[in-house]
Amino acid sequence: MTILSKTTQKFLVSGIPPSNGGVGRLMKMMVPRAQEHGYSIICKRENKSIRRLLDNKNIFLGVKELVERIFNNIVFHIKSSLIKKSIVLILHPQTIGFNTFLKIIKRNTVYFYVMDNSFFCLRSYNIHPITKKECLICVTNPANALKECMPFPVNYQRADNIEYLKTLKGVSQKVFFLAQNKKQKELLDLHFGAGISCTIVGLDTGEVDFQSTKSPFTQLHDTPYDLVYHGVENFAKGIGYFVELAILLPEFSCFLPCSQLIVENILGKKVTEKNIIFKECTWETGLKNAVTSARLVINPSLWSYPIEGALLKSIFYNGNVAVVETEYGFAQEIISESDVLCLPINLSIAAKKVRFFLNDNIDISLNNKTWLKSFLLRTNSDDIFHLMEK
């Protein structure tokens, strides 16, 4: 897509550093590959929790962390703003800073690898603030945002965020968009117009590997959970959906790898049902074991999500997986190719489907793992760098 001269500089710019969560896991995979292809890396540092440091009475370390954050942000923006006449691969513009991102677009050839829906939605995860369902009212016009919609995950001024989205729409013909999947490309085309340059490149976080002939390590619980929620404490990821579904299925054990207090604060109510088990843990400290041994893993994202690493891991480590129906979510692409259990947004109907699945001991794991193997063979993060060098 871009003819490179031997002197053209190349940069990978991200406001999120390599880490163990979300985009950070992708960055772990991409940074070494980008460096192999001659890219210089500009990204922010991984922050420590100032509140946790202060709670532990480490006032000096808390102040030190604050100073280091400020200094790192200044250096990051200076380095990013000085890039000119270069090839720039962008991830997560919200954390880069909108003004910095627009400067980079103006002065360089930019490839925008799209992680979420911040290109049209203030909330990044396009879930309606009241109905908690997939919301598309700002596609084509971000000014349609409801008054309840506030910028996330960075707390920008609402008016500034809307103005940025309008400006991005105006310069979209200068950007090469890299979409993860077909449905995301449809949204990009719908919002910016079918004339934009947009290529589907997939998503490879390196967390699942079918190249190995070994099966994933399994350490079963003495009493595996019937249902396991594979997600985080966020309405858009389906935390509320899962809890309400679990309430309708009192005969089945339902596990969440989350803090009960945090979930109750999100839901605005107490969760007292005996079949719902909360245990705050990470993938490494318990969630992997719960997912591997569950009778059914539920990935109930409600927004127009692209490829989710959690969904791929659920299929890889278990195979008996359920998703929730959306219009533009990634699962809508795979339900015709795989056997994932697709649940309706209507909870009473969803509960009947889950109850039937569990009572009949249905096993859909083999076909789902076969689909995943085929899908992963089509996805390679090196393809992104090869694409930009054409």
Coordinates of C-alpha atoms in Angstrom, one line a residue, residues 291-292 295-297 313-322 339-340 363-369:
V291 CA -12.5 -21.9 32.1
T292 CA -10.8 -25.2 31.3
R295 CA -19.4 -27.1 31.6
L296 CA -20.1 -23.9 29.6
V297 CA -18.0 -20.7 29.4
K313 CA -9.1 -18.5 24.8
S314 CA -12.5 -19.8 25.9
I315 CA -12.8 -21.8 22.7
F316 CA -9.1 -23.0 22.8
Y317 CA -9.1 -24.1 26.5
N318 CA -12.7 -25.4 26.6
G319 CA -14.7 -25.3 23.4
N320 CA -18.2 -25.3 25.0
V321 CA -18.7 -21.5 24.7
A322 CA -21.7 -19.2 24.6
D339 CA -21.1 -24.3 16.9
V340 CA -20.8 -21.6 19.6
D363 CA -20.8 -31.0 23.7
I364 CA -19.9 -28.5 21.0
S365 CA -16.2 -28.3 21.8
L366 CA -14.8 -30.3 18.9
N367 CA -16.3 -28.3 16.0
N368 CA -15.5 -25.0 17.8
K369 CA -11.9 -26.0 18.3

